[in-house]
Backbone as a chain_set.jsonl record, in Angstrom:
{"seq": "STTAGHDHDGVSSEGDLAPTSLAVAGATTIAGNITPTTSHTRSLGSGTYEFSALYVDGVTVDTLRALNSYAPYEVFTTGDTLVATDSGKYLIAYNTSIASSGIVDFILPAVTAGLEYKIVSGGTFYIRVDTSSALEGIMYSTCVVGDRILSAGASADSVTLVSDGSRWYVAEMKGTWTDAS", "coords": {"N": [[0.842, -1.186, 0.0], [0.318, 2.365, -0.336], [1.046, 5.729, 0.793], [-0.698, 8.855, 0.926], [0.344, 11.277, -1.466], [2.245, 10.038, -2.924], [2.885, 8.367, -6.029], [1.792, 5.333, -7.428], [2.307, 2.676, -9.486], [1.284, 4.157, -11.648], [-0.996, 5.331, -10.611], [-2.182, 8.211, -9.281], [-1.963, 9.968, -6.219], [-2.936, 12.541, -4.042], [-1.721, 14.821, -1.563], [-0.167, 15.763, 1.571], [1.08, 14.065, 3.307], [3.703, 12.253, 4.792], [5.161, 9.109, 4.044], [5.335, 6.498, 6.44], [5.51, 3.828, 6.703], [5.587, 0.714, 4.894], [3.47, -1.584, 3.615], [3.735, -4.925, 2.719], [2.477, -7.274, 0.575], [3.081, -10.244, -0.171], [5.771, -11.907, -1.997], [8.884, -10.239, -1.975], [11.814, -8.215, -2.553], [13.763, -6.367, -0.51], [16.171, -3.966, -0.017], [18.913, -2.583, 1.876], [18.639, -0.454, 4.774], [16.15, -1.286, 5.746], [14.096, -2.867, 7.831], [12.137, -5.696, 8.245], [9.108, -6.187, 10.131], [7.188, -8.471, 12.177], [4.652, -8.13, 11.198], [4.941, -7.668, 8.559], [5.479, -5.05, 7.931], [7.449, -2.295, 6.997], [9.865, 0.036, 7.993], [10.296, 3.246, 6.587], [12.21, 5.171, 7.023], [13.591, 7.969, 8.875], [12.462, 10.716, 10.987], [13.498, 12.76, 9.555], [14.294, 12.043, 6.938], [12.736, 10.407, 4.194], [13.331, 8.007, 2.659], [16.281, 6.384, 1.503], [16.915, 5.405, -0.986], [15.46, 4.173, -3.97], [14.749, 1.009, -5.089], [14.708, -0.691, -8.072], [14.386, -3.613, -9.51], [17.04, -4.238, -8.715], [18.346, -1.928, -9.457], [19.499, 1.13, -8.355], [17.755, 4.027, -7.709], [18.266, 7.359, -7.305], [16.694, 8.848, -4.719], [16.737, 10.306, -2.403], [15.306, 12.474, -0.214], [14.523, 15.347, 1.654], [12.212, 15.352, 4.366], [8.864, 15.78, 3.381], [9.568, 16.981, 0.961], [9.821, 15.409, -1.217], [10.042, 13.933, -4.514], [7.426, 12.702, -6.44], [6.919, 9.457, -7.978], [6.505, 7.488, -10.962], [5.846, 4.396, -12.4], [6.417, 3.03, -15.516], [5.271, 0.575, -17.665], [5.193, 0.381, -20.31], [6.036, 2.596, -23.002], [5.104, 6.117, -23.118], [3.036, 8.958, -23.851], [3.951, 11.889, -22.582], [2.528, 14.193, -20.209], [1.706, 17.471, -18.867], [1.164, 17.106, -16.126], [2.868, 15.067, -15.437], [5.251, 16.269, -15.039], [8.08, 16.902, -13.022], [8.113, 14.466, -11.756], [9.742, 11.3, -11.041], [10.191, 9.248, -13.67], [9.972, 6.033, -14.227], [11.071, 3.549, -16.269], [10.106, 0.342, -16.603], [9.832, -3.05, -17.163], [9.536, -6.372, -17.042], [8.988, -8.012, -19.168], [9.993, -6.866, -21.416], [12.383, -7.282, -23.86], [15.989, -7.376, -23.594], [16.976, -5.895, -25.666], [14.895, -4.333, -26.282], [12.863, -1.359, -26.819], [11.748, 1.447, -25.039], [9.512, 3.947, -25.496], [9.186, 7.435, -24.961], [7.233, 10.286, -25.341], [7.638, 13.674, -25.425], [5.675, 16.454, -24.21], [4.387, 19.417, -25.905], [6.747, 22.098, -26.014], [6.948, 23.913, -23.049], [7.454, 26.443, -20.799], [9.116, 25.677, -17.787], [8.468, 22.963, -17.502], [9.636, 19.747, -16.477], [11.254, 16.662, -16.739], [12.341, 13.595, -15.43], [13.689, 10.764, -16.551], [14.179, 7.371, -16.05], [15.88, 4.311, -16.512], [14.758, 1.2, -15.522], [15.875, -1.196, -16.046], [17.683, -3.207, -18.452], [17.132, -2.101, -21.021], [16.503, -0.121, -23.954], [15.874, 3.405, -23.891], [13.936, 5.694, -25.54], [13.532, 9.055, -26.241], [11.357, 11.371, -27.491], [10.48, 14.408, -29.143], [7.396, 16.294, -29.32], [7.113, 17.532, -31.699], [8.911, 17.818, -34.739], [10.108, 20.233, -35.01], [10.851, 21.071, -32.547], [13.714, 21.061, -30.932], [16.163, 19.12, -29.067], [18.396, 20.309, -26.819], [21.792, 19.87, -26.038], [24.504, 20.624, -24.118], [25.984, 22.957, -26.056], [24.795, 22.487, -28.462], [22.237, 21.509, -30.792], [20.868, 18.387, -30.571], [18.999, 17.122, -32.012], [15.606, 15.938, -32.529], [15.091, 13.718, -31.088], [16.304, 11.391, -28.716], [18.342, 8.577, -27.7], [18.955, 6.012, -25.37], [21.758, 3.919, -24.368], [20.939, 1.47, -23.531], [21.688, 0.463, -21.076], [21.56, -0.58, -17.643], [20.04, 1.636, -15.373], [20.349, 3.925, -16.936], [19.704, 7.374, -17.404], [17.943, 10.473, -17.898], [17.44, 13.938, -17.556], [15.198, 16.293, -18.564], [14.468, 19.656, -19.348], [12.322, 22.457, -20.041], [12.36, 25.658, -21.578], [10.346, 26.911, -22.775], [10.854, 27.314, -25.42], [12.583, 25.358, -26.345], [13.758, 21.998, -25.601], [15.975, 21.056, -23.018], [18.855, 19.23, -22.027], [19.344, 18.616, -18.777], [20.573, 16.901, -17.034], [22.379, 13.873, -17.386], [22.835, 10.385, -17.434], [24.761, 7.604, -18.297], [25.131, 6.447, -21.72], [23.979, 8.359, -24.336], [22.502, 8.953, -27.51], [21.967, 10.815, -30.577], [18.947, 10.2, -32.035], [17.541, 10.913, -34.222]], "CA": [[0.0, 0.0, 0.0], [1.074, 3.608, -0.348], [0.473, 6.823, 1.561], [-1.007, 10.005, 0.077], [1.48, 12.072, -1.887], [3.084, 9.251, -3.828], [2.23, 7.674, -7.129], [2.124, 3.915, -7.424], [1.819, 1.993, -10.689], [0.529, 5.054, -12.511], [-2.164, 5.893, -9.944], [-1.74, 9.376, -8.537], [-2.694, 10.373, -5.027], [-2.489, 13.859, -3.627], [-1.692, 15.038, -0.13], [1.144, 16.145, 2.053], [1.507, 13.135, 4.334], [4.925, 11.52, 4.475], [4.975, 7.71, 4.398], [6.121, 6.012, 7.561], [5.686, 2.387, 6.584], [5.2, 0.101, 3.633], [2.93, -2.924, 3.821], [4.074, -5.774, 1.591], [1.612, -8.454, 0.505], [3.653, -11.182, -1.123], [7.224, -11.981, -2.067], [9.54, -9.008, -2.401], [13.187, -8.045, -2.116], [13.981, -5.004, -0.038], [17.574, -3.854, 0.35], [19.26, -1.404, 2.657], [18.362, -0.438, 6.199], [14.718, -1.451, 5.97], [13.974, -4.118, 8.564], [10.731, -6.092, 8.354], [8.558, -6.629, 11.409], [6.379, -9.669, 11.977], [3.426, -7.787, 10.467], [5.367, -7.36, 7.189], [5.553, -3.6, 7.775], [8.843, -1.886, 6.97], [10.076, 1.46, 8.221], [10.885, 3.906, 5.416], [13.166, 6.21, 7.348], [13.492, 8.701, 10.126], [11.648, 11.919, 10.899], [14.183, 13.726, 8.704], [14.32, 11.58, 5.561], [11.75, 9.37, 3.908], [14.056, 6.804, 2.31], [17.538, 6.8, 0.891], [17.011, 4.992, -2.375], [14.383, 3.34, -4.485], [15.36, -0.079, -5.834], [13.859, -1.293, -9.089], [15.107, -4.732, -10.109], [18.457, -4.132, -8.417], [18.87, -0.641, -9.892], [19.241, 2.159, -7.362], [17.327, 5.312, -8.242], [18.506, 8.354, -6.263], [15.452, 9.499, -4.318], [16.867, 10.872, -1.068], [14.617, 13.753, -0.151], [14.151, 15.785, 2.991], [10.81, 15.107, 4.653], [7.877, 16.652, 2.733], [10.058, 17.62, -0.26], [10.131, 14.333, -2.149], [9.436, 13.946, -5.841], [6.684, 11.464, -6.67], [7.413, 8.668, -9.091], [5.531, 6.675, -11.675], [6.491, 3.299, -13.114], [5.802, 2.781, -16.816], [5.598, -0.738, -18.217], [5.349, 0.662, -21.74], [6.28, 4.013, -23.188], [3.929, 6.948, -22.908], [3.072, 10.362, -24.237], [3.952, 12.597, -21.312], [1.664, 15.368, -20.079], [2.216, 18.439, -17.896], [1.064, 16.592, -14.755], [4.004, 14.172, -15.197], [6.414, 17.112, -14.766], [8.569, 16.843, -11.656], [8.128, 13.088, -11.27], [10.689, 10.328, -11.562], [9.468, 8.369, -14.586], [10.802, 4.835, -14.238], [10.685, 2.582, -17.297], [10.406, -0.979, -16.062], [8.929, -4.104, -17.599], [10.338, -7.589, -17.166], [8.71, -8.713, -20.424], [10.699, -6.207, -22.515], [13.684, -7.902, -24.115], [17.096, -6.464, -23.31], [17.174, -5.015, -26.819], [13.645, -3.611, -26.506], [12.884, 0.102, -26.692], [10.612, 2.085, -24.39], [9.413, 5.294, -26.065], [8.489, 8.515, -24.274], [7.056, 11.463, -26.19], [7.498, 14.882, -24.618], [4.606, 17.354, -24.655], [4.874, 20.644, -26.536], [7.6, 22.868, -25.11], [6.263, 24.841, -22.157], [8.405, 26.861, -19.77], [8.972, 25.115, -16.453], [8.279, 21.509, -17.46], [10.856, 18.989, -16.216], [11.021, 15.222, -16.687], [13.504, 12.741, -15.181], [13.346, 9.432, -17.032], [15.185, 6.435, -15.56], [15.695, 2.923, -16.924], [14.752, 0.23, -14.438], [16.369, -2.458, -16.587], [18.713, -3.069, -19.487], [16.525, -1.882, -22.329], [16.722, 1.223, -24.474], [14.847, 4.431, -23.708], [13.958, 6.695, -26.605], [12.739, 10.233, -25.891], [11.037, 12.093, -28.721], [9.691, 15.63, -28.958], [6.074, 16.188, -29.953], [7.218, 18.13, -33.03], [10.275, 17.807, -35.266], [10.631, 21.596, -34.916], [11.305, 21.289, -31.177], [14.947, 20.317, -30.742], [16.688, 18.853, -27.735], [19.727, 20.913, -26.71], [22.739, 19.303, -25.091], [25.65, 21.522, -24.11], [25.688, 24.125, -26.891], [24.327, 22.097, -29.789], [20.969, 20.797, -30.903], [21.164, 17.002, -30.939], [17.892, 16.614, -32.812], [14.316, 15.919, -31.844], [14.933, 12.404, -30.466], [17.532, 10.826, -28.162], [18.237, 7.15, -27.404], [19.954, 5.519, -24.417], [22.542, 2.767, -24.829], [20.328, 0.23, -23.067], [22.318, -0.017, -19.847], [20.766, -0.42, -16.433], [20.113, 2.932, -14.69], [20.445, 5.09, -17.82], [18.691, 8.368, -17.045], [18.074, 11.8, -18.481], [16.523, 14.955, -17.053], [14.946, 17.287, -19.608], [13.701, 20.823, -18.912], [11.932, 23.325, -21.15], [12.264, 27.094, -21.311], [9.241, 27.405, -23.583], [11.218, 27.329, -26.837], [13.299, 24.115, -26.636], [14.041, 21.088, -24.499], [17.389, 21.055, -22.67], [19.312, 18.148, -21.163], [19.88, 19.175, -17.54], [21.409, 15.867, -16.434], [22.364, 12.663, -18.196], [23.682, 9.288, -16.969], [24.83, 6.593, -19.338], [25.45, 6.928, -23.062], [22.793, 8.724, -25.117], [22.855, 9.401, -28.856], [20.931, 11.436, -31.403], [18.213, 9.129, -32.713], [16.661, 11.56, -35.212]], "C": [[0.876, 1.233, 0.0], [0.342, 4.645, 0.479], [0.273, 8.007, 0.636], [0.249, 10.792, -0.233], [2.406, 11.333, -2.825], [2.237, 8.665, -4.937], [2.678, 6.232, -7.077], [1.484, 3.269, -8.633], [0.911, 2.874, -11.52], [-0.698, 5.648, -11.871], [-1.687, 7.02, -9.051], [-2.596, 9.587, -7.303], [-2.11, 11.686, -4.551], [-2.52, 13.958, -2.113], [-0.296, 15.381, 0.314], [1.599, 15.266, 3.21], [2.771, 12.426, 3.89], [4.73, 10.067, 4.879], [5.854, 7.329, 5.575], [6.313, 4.509, 7.506], [5.193, 1.913, 5.229], [4.708, -1.301, 3.94], [3.19, -3.741, 2.57], [3.208, -7.022, 1.648], [2.171, -9.393, -0.541], [5.162, -11.126, -1.115], [7.797, -10.679, -2.581], [10.987, -9.042, -1.946], [13.352, -6.599, -1.722], [15.405, -4.946, 0.478], [17.792, -2.621, 1.21], [18.892, -1.567, 4.116], [16.879, -0.509, 6.495], [14.528, -2.831, 6.586], [12.512, -4.505, 8.701], [10.353, -6.448, 9.787], [7.703, -7.85, 11.137], [5.093, -9.378, 11.22], [3.705, -7.452, 9.005], [5.321, -5.865, 6.909], [7.015, -3.208, 7.863], [8.938, -0.385, 7.156], [10.748, 2.064, 7.0], [11.789, 5.063, 5.798], [12.903, 6.872, 8.675], [12.535, 9.871, 9.965], [12.26, 12.966, 9.995], [14.14, 13.334, 7.234], [13.321, 10.454, 5.372], [12.404, 8.031, 3.598], [15.279, 7.237, 1.54], [17.651, 6.406, -0.561], [15.795, 4.154, -2.72], [15.052, 2.275, -5.339], [14.346, -0.66, -6.801], [14.696, -2.358, -9.775], [16.616, -4.598, -9.923], [19.092, -2.828, -8.839], [18.512, 0.39, -8.833], [18.896, 3.458, -8.062], [17.467, 6.317, -7.113], [17.218, 9.078, -5.921], [15.535, 10.071, -2.913], [16.272, 12.268, -1.059], [14.347, 14.094, 1.305], [12.65, 15.599, 3.162], [9.932, 16.19, 4.041], [8.406, 17.387, 1.506], [10.401, 16.583, -1.323], [9.476, 14.565, -3.509], [8.665, 12.645, -6.004], [7.272, 10.71, -7.861], [6.261, 7.911, -9.727], [6.303, 5.625, -12.448], [5.709, 3.039, -14.393], [6.229, 1.413, -17.306], [5.658, -0.692, -19.735], [5.677, 2.139, -21.842], [4.993, 4.8, -23.022], [4.142, 8.309, -23.547], [2.919, 11.147, -22.946], [3.05, 13.821, -21.368], [2.231, 16.255, -18.977], [2.169, 17.906, -16.469], [2.142, 15.556, -14.43], [5.265, 14.954, -14.828], [6.779, 17.035, -13.287], [8.635, 15.449, -11.071], [9.38, 12.363, -11.756], [9.858, 9.378, -12.413], [10.351, 7.143, -14.808], [10.253, 3.86, -15.266], [11.096, 1.206, -16.808], [9.372, -1.986, -16.537], [9.758, -5.352, -17.833], [10.08, -8.331, -18.468], [9.365, -8.034, -21.627], [12.063, -6.874, -22.667], [14.788, -6.883, -23.86], [17.369, -5.526, -24.474], [15.921, -4.202, -27.125], [13.786, -2.118, -26.26], [11.603, 0.556, -26.022], [10.607, 3.535, -24.858], [8.639, 6.237, -25.159], [8.409, 9.695, -25.231], [6.8, 12.654, -25.281], [6.308, 15.7, -25.098], [5.215, 18.558, -25.371], [5.7, 21.43, -25.525], [6.762, 23.889, -24.349], [7.235, 25.177, -21.043], [8.079, 26.21, -18.432], [8.758, 23.616, -16.385], [9.626, 20.816, -17.267], [10.502, 17.513, -16.049], [12.338, 14.504, -16.424], [13.081, 11.321, -15.516], [14.5, 8.497, -16.696], [14.857, 5.037, -16.066], [15.771, 2.022, -15.7], [15.242, -1.127, -14.893], [17.403, -2.194, -17.654], [18.081, -2.987, -20.865], [16.687, -0.418, -22.703], [15.555, 2.14, -24.126], [15.024, 5.431, -24.843], [13.02, 7.819, -26.183], [12.596, 11.076, -27.145], [10.274, 13.365, -28.372], [8.362, 15.468, -29.685], [6.073, 16.767, -31.361], [8.674, 18.112, -33.472], [10.913, 19.19, -35.192], [11.16, 21.919, -33.525], [12.548, 20.448, -30.941], [15.252, 20.064, -29.285], [18.116, 19.371, -27.72], [20.55, 20.158, -25.676], [24.019, 20.094, -25.213], [25.296, 22.73, -24.97], [25.158, 23.749, -28.262], [22.971, 21.401, -29.715], [21.295, 19.381, -31.352], [20.053, 16.39, -31.773], [16.608, 16.635, -32.015], [14.059, 14.585, -31.16], [16.289, 11.938, -29.941], [17.265, 9.387, -27.734], [19.336, 6.754, -26.427], [20.646, 4.288, -24.99], [21.989, 1.439, -24.337], [20.982, -0.358, -21.84], [21.405, 0.237, -18.652], [21.072, 0.93, -15.786], [20.441, 4.098, -15.619], [19.374, 6.083, -17.387], [18.984, 9.683, -17.744], [17.035, 12.706, -17.827], [16.419, 16.028, -18.119], [14.094, 18.41, -19.036], [13.395, 21.687, -20.129], [11.895, 24.776, -20.691], [11.126, 27.729, -22.104], [9.562, 27.467, -25.066], [11.919, 26.043, -27.277], [13.306, 23.231, -25.395], [15.544, 21.089, -24.281], [17.691, 19.855, -21.784], [19.958, 18.802, -19.946], [20.828, 18.197, -16.857], [21.272, 14.602, -17.267], [23.306, 11.635, -17.578], [23.62, 8.193, -18.012], [25.185, 7.238, -20.667], [24.159, 7.148, -23.83], [23.253, 9.246, -26.468], [21.669, 10.084, -29.514], [20.249, 10.313, -32.181], [17.269, 9.689, -33.763], [16.747, 10.895, -36.559]], "O": [[2.064, 1.147, 0.308], [-0.826, 4.473, 0.825], [1.003, 8.151, -0.344], [1.116, 10.959, 0.624], [3.267, 11.945, -3.458], [1.027, 8.492, -4.794], [3.82, 5.942, -6.72], [0.264, 3.305, -8.793], [-0.107, 2.417, -12.039], [-1.403, 6.417, -12.526], [-0.871, 6.801, -8.156], [-3.813, 9.406, -7.342], [-0.903, 11.906, -4.654], [-3.277, 13.241, -1.458], [0.652, 15.302, -0.466], [2.427, 15.692, 4.015], [2.892, 12.04, 2.727], [4.187, 9.801, 5.952], [6.989, 7.791, 5.687], [7.185, 3.969, 8.187], [4.479, 2.622, 4.521], [5.459, -2.12, 4.471], [2.89, -3.287, 1.465], [3.205, -7.741, 2.647], [1.761, -9.333, -1.7], [5.765, -10.394, -0.33], [7.261, -10.081, -3.515], [11.346, -9.812, -1.055], [13.103, -5.701, -2.525], [15.809, -5.764, 1.304], [16.947, -1.727, 1.258], [18.839, -2.682, 4.633], [16.403, 0.154, 7.417], [14.773, -3.846, 5.934], [11.718, -3.722, 9.222], [11.177, -6.947, 10.554], [7.513, -8.227, 9.981], [4.497, -10.293, 10.653], [2.81, -7.002, 8.289], [5.143, -5.457, 5.761], [7.747, -3.726, 8.707], [8.184, 0.376, 6.55], [11.666, 1.469, 6.436], [12.107, 5.882, 4.935], [12.105, 6.403, 9.487], [11.876, 10.005, 8.935], [11.613, 13.967, 9.69], [13.97, 14.195, 6.371], [13.091, 9.651, 6.276], [12.063, 7.022, 4.214], [15.313, 8.335, 0.985], [18.416, 7.021, -1.304], [15.19, 3.513, -1.86], [15.843, 2.603, -6.224], [13.257, -1.071, -6.401], [15.611, -2.041, -10.535], [17.383, -4.818, -10.861], [20.284, -2.631, -8.601], [17.348, 0.511, -8.453], [19.651, 3.937, -8.909], [16.848, 6.149, -6.063], [16.698, 9.84, -6.736], [14.501, 10.302, -2.286], [16.699, 13.139, -1.818], [13.984, 13.223, 2.096], [11.9, 15.683, 2.189], [10.225, 17.379, 4.167], [7.764, 18.33, 1.042], [11.187, 16.858, -2.23], [8.492, 15.294, -3.63], [9.211, 11.576, -5.729], [8.032, 11.271, -8.65], [5.202, 7.72, -9.129], [7.31, 5.936, -13.085], [4.493, 2.851, -14.363], [7.423, 1.118, -17.359], [6.127, -1.637, -20.369], [5.597, 2.857, -20.845], [3.924, 4.227, -22.812], [5.272, 8.75, -23.754], [1.879, 11.079, -22.291], [2.836, 14.407, -22.429], [3.127, 15.844, -18.24], [3.052, 18.224, -15.672], [2.314, 15.199, -13.265], [6.24, 14.37, -14.356], [5.912, 17.094, -12.415], [9.173, 15.272, -9.978], [9.998, 12.754, -12.746], [8.914, 8.767, -11.913], [11.364, 7.22, -15.503], [9.117, 3.399, -15.155], [12.281, 0.93, -16.62], [8.173, -1.795, -16.334], [10.597, -5.379, -18.733], [10.87, -9.196, -18.844], [9.304, -8.558, -22.739], [12.805, -7.009, -21.694], [14.553, -5.676, -23.905], [17.945, -4.456, -24.276], [15.882, -3.467, -28.111], [14.71, -1.671, -25.58], [10.51, 0.116, -26.379], [11.574, 4.266, -24.647], [7.573, 5.891, -24.651], [9.403, 10.06, -25.859], [5.871, 12.649, -24.474], [5.964, 15.646, -26.279], [6.438, 18.691, -25.429], [5.399, 21.432, -24.332], [5.972, 24.63, -24.936], [7.783, 24.276, -20.409], [6.928, 26.19, -17.997], [8.856, 23.04, -15.302], [10.637, 21.245, -17.824], [9.577, 17.16, -15.318], [13.335, 14.759, -17.099], [12.221, 10.744, -14.849], [15.655, 8.783, -17.012], [13.698, 4.623, -16.053], [16.735, 2.077, -14.936], [15.043, -2.118, -14.191], [17.939, -1.09, -17.754], [18.46, -3.728, -21.773], [16.976, 0.421, -21.849], [14.402, 1.711, -24.075], [16.119, 5.945, -25.073], [11.87, 7.58, -25.815], [13.584, 11.447, -27.779], [9.507, 13.388, -27.409], [8.222, 14.611, -30.557], [5.145, 16.526, -32.133], [9.572, 18.363, -32.669], [12.134, 19.31, -35.299], [11.844, 22.926, -33.339], [12.443, 19.234, -30.766], [14.69, 20.695, -28.39], [18.951, 18.93, -28.509], [20.072, 19.847, -24.585], [24.565, 20.222, -26.309], [24.37, 23.464, -24.624], [25.077, 24.604, -29.143], [22.617, 20.791, -28.706], [21.925, 19.187, -32.391], [20.167, 15.24, -32.198], [16.524, 17.266, -30.961], [12.946, 14.33, -30.699], [17.304, 12.07, -30.626], [16.129, 9.014, -27.443], [20.501, 7.106, -26.615], [20.184, 3.693, -25.964], [22.518, 0.385, -24.689], [20.851, -1.555, -21.583], [20.586, 1.156, -18.661], [22.234, 1.317, -15.669], [20.783, 5.176, -15.131], [18.261, 5.686, -17.042], [20.118, 9.967, -18.128], [15.902, 12.295, -17.577], [17.424, 16.606, -18.531], [13.119, 18.161, -18.328], [14.119, 21.652, -21.124], [11.464, 25.087, -19.581], [10.967, 28.95, -22.1], [8.664, 27.65, -25.888], [11.858, 25.676, -28.45], [12.92, 23.648, -24.303], [16.311, 21.119, -25.243], [16.903, 19.499, -20.908], [20.99, 19.462, -20.063], [21.773, 18.606, -16.182], [20.199, 14.294, -17.785], [24.442, 11.962, -17.233], [22.554, 7.891, -18.548], [25.5, 8.427, -20.73], [23.342, 6.236, -23.963], [24.285, 9.91, -26.559], [20.527, 9.952, -29.074], [20.908, 9.564, -32.903], [16.307, 9.028, -34.155], [16.072, 11.315, -37.499]]}, "num_chains": 1, "name": "protein.A"}
């Protein structure tokens, strides 16, 4: 189960409550300093921090956040056309049925100042990020790399894209990404 303020499997919940426990119904692997009790409830941190990392199939996703300042996340089992309400979330691409050479596609919305998307691979498959229009380029450093980028298919590849209203910019990138235009 989840507590208000977090997204789980694409279902959004609103609120400002910080989670204090996680109930697990079934087999699971939990790593780190999370100790199960006999009721299968696990503590998610102290009064200062919610949790130190999110593990998706052995991949650590940096999610350390001070209490009440966390970024929600959403797990995608297929690609998606992103919308403004996805801005600010960790978008985790994860699907055990995708072959290691499979591609998960994300399409960015039209450029709008202030939008920000952090897309993370939860496995060893490729992530392709496309703009909604070929006229909207993705800037990396000082050059336009095109309207589509592709990860190398390594575990934990990630990219953070932000918009100023005229273009998309790569704010952070982990792994090897190429122009896929």
